[in-house]
Amino acid sequence: MRVLPIHEIPRLSPEAYADSEKLPVILILDNIRSAANVGSCFRSADAFAIEGIKLVGISAQPPHREILRTALGATETVSWDSWGDPPASVQKLKSEGYQILALEIAEGATSLPDFEVKPDQPLAIILGNEVSGVSKELMALIDGAIEIPQYGTKHSFNVSVAAGIVLWEISRQMRK
């Protein structure tokens, strides 16, 4: 067995990616301090071909150097914008039929292995600040929360790792 060189790995060109069907999933990055974490979320968004990313509050925006370094070009392929009024924007997504979920350790949260994607319903997943989590103003608007089970001593995953885990599971279910 050998590791494939990059030129042998079958991937879409940026042009073909732009024309490809995207999963009806939006990541909402709520006050993510680390530009490297934002860039990593862009890379996962590209890998799972989701609809896009919304940047909220202090979340860094492209073309920030650290985002570009970790995103490896995904800022050019993943649709994104920033929101000046996050609650109004979440309400707009709700009115468009999106199920709004926080990826958060919260009362009544559904464990990720037990979470089932609703057929034909788009998702918006809010990932919160690395220290304080999802803001209270956005928690007040969610339809539910998803929690990733953990078995060690730490209370949370790195936000970009958590994004990759949840996107993997949602992609797996949606692509069945």
mmCIF file of C-alpha atoms in Angstrom:
data_model
loop_
_atom_site.group_PDB
_atom_site.id
_atom_site.type_symbol
_atom_site.label_atom_id
_atom_site.label_comp_id
_atom_site.label_asym_id
_atom_site.label_seq_id
_atom_site.Cartn_x
_atom_site.Cartn_y
_atom_site.Cartn_z
ATOM 1 C CA MET A 1 0.000 0.000 0.000
ATOM 2 C CA ARG A 2 1.234 3.508 -0.762
ATOM 3 C CA VAL A 3 0.134 7.049 -0.047
ATOM 4 C CA LEU A 4 -1.328 8.626 -3.169
ATOM 5 C CA PRO A 5 0.440 11.703 -4.478
ATOM 6 C CA ILE A 6 -1.830 14.729 -4.731
ATOM 7 C CA HIS A 7 -2.042 14.504 -8.550
ATOM 8 C CA GLU A 8 -3.546 10.980 -8.232
ATOM 9 C CA ILE A 9 -6.255 11.927 -5.722
ATOM 10 C CA PRO A 10 -9.603 12.265 -7.504
ATOM 11 C CA ARG A 11 -11.007 15.688 -6.587
ATOM 12 C CA LEU A 12 -13.159 18.246 -8.351
ATOM 13 C CA SER A 13 -11.612 21.315 -9.894
ATOM 14 C CA PRO A 14 -12.767 24.601 -8.329
ATOM 15 C CA GLU A 15 -14.951 25.159 -11.409
ATOM 16 C CA ALA A 16 -16.563 21.717 -11.179
ATOM 17 C CA TYR A 17 -17.017 22.205 -7.425
ATOM 18 C CA ALA A 18 -18.848 25.495 -8.050
ATOM 19 C CA ASP A 19 -21.291 23.652 -10.327
ATOM 20 C CA SER A 20 -21.709 20.630 -8.026
ATOM 21 C CA GLU A 21 -24.711 20.013 -5.806
ATOM 22 C CA LYS A 22 -24.192 21.140 -2.212
ATOM 23 C CA LEU A 23 -25.697 19.648 0.919
ATOM 24 C CA PRO A 24 -28.378 21.963 2.340
ATOM 25 C CA VAL A 25 -26.278 22.749 5.408
ATOM 26 C CA ILE A 26 -24.993 26.098 6.657
ATOM 27 C CA LEU A 27 -22.387 26.528 9.378
ATOM 28 C CA ILE A 28 -22.894 29.621 11.511
ATOM 29 C CA LEU A 29 -19.610 30.551 13.215
ATOM 30 C CA ASP A 30 -20.637 32.578 16.271
ATOM 31 C CA ASN A 31 -17.765 34.701 17.624
ATOM 32 C CA ILE A 32 -14.964 32.250 16.794
ATOM 33 C CA ARG A 33 -11.781 33.908 18.131
ATOM 34 C CA SER A 34 -9.210 31.899 16.211
ATOM 35 C CA ALA A 35 -8.773 32.679 12.534
ATOM 36 C CA ALA A 36 -7.073 29.275 12.189
ATOM 37 C CA ASN A 37 -10.273 27.623 13.474
ATOM 38 C CA VAL A 38 -12.332 29.613 10.973
ATOM 39 C CA GLY A 39 -10.011 28.491 8.172
ATOM 40 C CA SER A 40 -10.284 24.869 9.268
ATOM 41 C CA CYS A 41 -14.089 25.157 9.222
ATOM 42 C CA PHE A 42 -13.866 26.427 5.639
ATOM 43 C CA ARG A 43 -11.773 23.397 4.723
ATOM 44 C CA SER A 44 -14.309 20.988 6.264
ATOM 45 C CA ALA A 45 -17.167 22.865 4.566
ATOM 46 C CA ASP A 46 -15.420 22.323 1.221
ATOM 47 C CA ALA A 47 -14.636 18.663 1.978
ATOM 48 C CA PHE A 48 -18.288 17.864 2.689
ATOM 49 C CA ALA A 49 -19.627 20.223 -0.028
ATOM 50 C CA ILE A 50 -22.055 22.137 2.164
ATOM 51 C CA GLU A 51 -24.069 25.173 1.143
ATOM 52 C CA GLY A 52 -21.946 27.702 3.000
ATOM 53 C CA ILE A 53 -20.691 29.504 6.085
ATOM 54 C CA LYS A 54 -22.053 32.547 7.916
ATOM 55 C CA LEU A 55 -19.583 34.525 10.039
ATOM 56 C CA VAL A 56 -20.942 36.255 13.151
ATOM 57 C CA GLY A 57 -19.515 38.787 15.588
ATOM 58 C CA ILE A 58 -15.755 38.697 16.114
ATOM 59 C CA SER A 59 -15.244 35.715 13.783
ATOM 60 C CA ALA A 60 -12.368 36.520 11.447
ATOM 61 C CA GLN A 61 -13.183 36.934 7.762
ATOM 62 C CA PRO A 62 -11.218 36.133 4.630
ATOM 63 C CA PRO A 63 -8.711 37.200 3.422
ATOM 64 C CA HIS A 64 -7.219 37.020 6.944
ATOM 65 C CA ARG A 65 -3.737 35.439 6.705
ATOM 66 C CA GLU A 66 -4.434 32.656 9.257
ATOM 67 C CA ILE A 67 -7.728 31.726 7.566
ATOM 68 C CA LEU A 68 -6.016 31.448 4.203
ATOM 69 C CA ARG A 69 -3.185 29.375 5.692
ATOM 70 C CA THR A 70 -5.509 26.740 7.176
ATOM 71 C CA ALA A 71 -8.292 26.865 4.561
ATOM 72 C CA LEU A 72 -5.877 25.974 1.726
ATOM 73 C CA GLY A 73 -8.061 27.640 -0.914
ATOM 74 C CA ALA A 74 -11.473 26.721 0.525
ATOM 75 C CA THR A 75 -12.341 30.407 0.964
ATOM 76 C CA GLU A 76 -12.469 30.523 -2.840
ATOM 77 C CA THR A 77 -14.823 27.538 -3.160
ATOM 78 C CA VAL A 78 -17.137 27.781 -0.143
ATOM 79 C CA SER A 79 -19.888 30.380 -0.244
ATOM 80 C CA TRP A 80 -19.728 32.682 2.789
ATOM 81 C CA ASP A 81 -20.864 36.014 4.156
ATOM 82 C CA SER A 82 -20.980 37.857 7.459
ATOM 83 C CA TRP A 83 -24.025 38.873 9.440
ATOM 84 C CA GLY A 84 -24.455 42.248 11.101
ATOM 85 C CA ASP A 85 -27.691 41.184 12.842
ATOM 86 C CA PRO A 86 -27.343 37.496 13.781
ATOM 87 C CA PRO A 87 -30.778 37.035 15.417
ATOM 88 C CA ALA A 88 -32.601 38.525 12.420
ATOM 89 C CA SER A 89 -30.502 36.394 10.074
ATOM 90 C CA VAL A 90 -31.282 33.206 12.011
ATOM 91 C CA GLN A 91 -34.982 34.134 11.948
ATOM 92 C CA LYS A 92 -34.712 34.555 8.165
ATOM 93 C CA LEU A 93 -33.219 31.060 7.843
ATOM 94 C CA LYS A 94 -36.063 29.706 9.995
ATOM 95 C CA SER A 95 -38.600 31.360 7.699
ATOM 96 C CA GLU A 96 -36.871 29.636 4.762
ATOM 97 C CA GLY A 97 -37.424 26.236 6.429
ATOM 98 C CA TYR A 98 -34.021 25.648 8.015
ATOM 99 C CA GLN A 99 -33.825 23.638 11.215
ATOM 100 C CA ILE A 100 -31.575 25.686 13.516
ATOM 101 C CA LEU A 101 -29.281 23.583 15.709
ATOM 102 C CA ALA A 102 -26.534 24.505 18.147
ATOM 103 C CA LEU A 103 -23.538 22.218 18.458
ATOM 104 C CA GLU A 104 -23.396 22.680 22.196
ATOM 105 C CA ILE A 105 -23.360 20.920 25.547
ATOM 106 C CA ALA A 106 -26.833 21.954 26.697
ATOM 107 C CA GLU A 107 -29.830 20.657 28.596
ATOM 108 C CA GLY A 108 -31.859 18.393 26.359
ATOM 109 C CA ALA A 109 -29.158 18.133 23.700
ATOM 110 C CA THR A 110 -29.315 15.112 21.391
ATOM 111 C CA SER A 111 -26.210 12.965 21.352
ATOM 112 C CA LEU A 112 -24.762 13.002 17.833
ATOM 113 C CA PRO A 113 -25.081 9.200 17.389
ATOM 114 C CA ASP A 114 -28.813 9.549 18.145
ATOM 115 C CA PHE A 115 -29.372 12.567 15.876
ATOM 116 C CA GLU A 116 -31.340 11.861 12.714
ATOM 117 C CA VAL A 117 -31.386 14.284 9.815
ATOM 118 C CA LYS A 118 -34.929 15.092 8.745
ATOM 119 C CA PRO A 119 -35.351 14.303 5.062
ATOM 120 C CA ASP A 120 -35.742 17.357 2.841
ATOM 121 C CA GLN A 121 -35.128 19.867 5.654
ATOM 122 C CA PRO A 122 -32.098 22.118 5.386
ATOM 123 C CA LEU A 123 -29.926 22.573 8.473
ATOM 124 C CA ALA A 124 -28.129 25.518 9.999
ATOM 125 C CA ILE A 125 -25.624 24.526 12.667
ATOM 126 C CA ILE A 126 -24.300 27.131 15.087
ATOM 127 C CA LEU A 127 -20.799 26.653 16.469
ATOM 128 C CA GLY A 128 -19.933 28.955 19.353
ATOM 129 C CA ASN A 129 -16.987 30.771 20.810
ATOM 130 C CA GLU A 130 -14.096 28.586 21.957
ATOM 131 C CA VAL A 131 -14.545 29.663 25.603
ATOM 132 C CA SER A 132 -18.143 30.777 26.110
ATOM 133 C CA GLY A 133 -19.961 28.643 23.529
ATOM 134 C CA VAL A 134 -22.976 29.699 21.475
ATOM 135 C CA SER A 135 -24.225 33.169 22.441
ATOM 136 C CA LYS A 136 -27.365 33.444 24.563
ATOM 137 C CA GLU A 137 -29.086 35.475 21.847
ATOM 138 C CA LEU A 138 -28.680 32.652 19.322
ATOM 139 C CA MET A 139 -29.384 29.863 21.858
ATOM 140 C CA ALA A 140 -32.784 31.507 22.365
ATOM 141 C CA LEU A 141 -33.589 30.891 18.669
ATOM 142 C CA ILE A 142 -32.498 27.268 18.190
ATOM 143 C CA ASP A 143 -34.781 24.341 17.429
ATOM 144 C CA GLY A 144 -32.470 21.962 19.269
ATOM 145 C CA ALA A 145 -28.888 21.139 20.193
ATOM 146 C CA ILE A 146 -26.494 18.380 19.205
ATOM 147 C CA GLU A 147 -23.765 17.177 21.545
ATOM 148 C CA ILE A 148 -20.745 15.100 20.578
ATOM 149 C CA PRO A 149 -20.149 12.378 23.196
ATOM 150 C CA GLN A 150 -16.809 12.600 24.985
ATOM 151 C CA TYR A 151 -15.189 10.044 27.260
ATOM 152 C CA GLY A 152 -12.154 11.838 28.685
ATOM 153 C CA THR A 153 -11.634 14.709 31.097
ATOM 154 C CA LYS A 154 -12.029 17.719 28.794
ATOM 155 C CA HIS A 155 -15.330 19.546 28.451
ATOM 156 C CA SER A 156 -15.225 20.211 24.734
ATOM 157 C CA PHE A 157 -13.536 19.602 21.404
ATOM 158 C CA ASN A 158 -11.677 22.276 19.491
ATOM 159 C CA VAL A 159 -14.382 24.092 17.486
ATOM 160 C CA SER A 160 -12.910 23.161 14.115
ATOM 161 C CA VAL A 161 -12.601 19.503 15.143
ATOM 162 C CA ALA A 162 -16.232 19.584 16.329
ATOM 163 C CA ALA A 163 -17.282 21.083 12.976
ATOM 164 C CA GLY A 164 -15.556 18.257 11.107
ATOM 165 C CA ILE A 165 -17.160 15.594 13.290
ATOM 166 C CA VAL A 166 -20.707 16.943 12.966
ATOM 167 C CA LEU A 167 -20.350 17.602 9.231
ATOM 168 C CA TRP A 168 -19.094 14.045 8.712
ATOM 169 C CA GLU A 169 -22.159 12.589 10.438
ATOM 170 C CA ILE A 170 -24.644 14.879 8.684
ATOM 171 C CA SER A 171 -22.985 14.232 5.312
ATOM 172 C CA ARG A 172 -23.046 10.483 5.956
ATOM 173 C CA GLN A 173 -26.775 10.587 6.656
ATOM 174 C CA MET A 174 -27.693 12.963 3.831
ATOM 175 C CA ARG A 175 -25.694 11.052 1.221
ATOM 176 C CA LYS A 176 -27.228 7.623 2.004
#
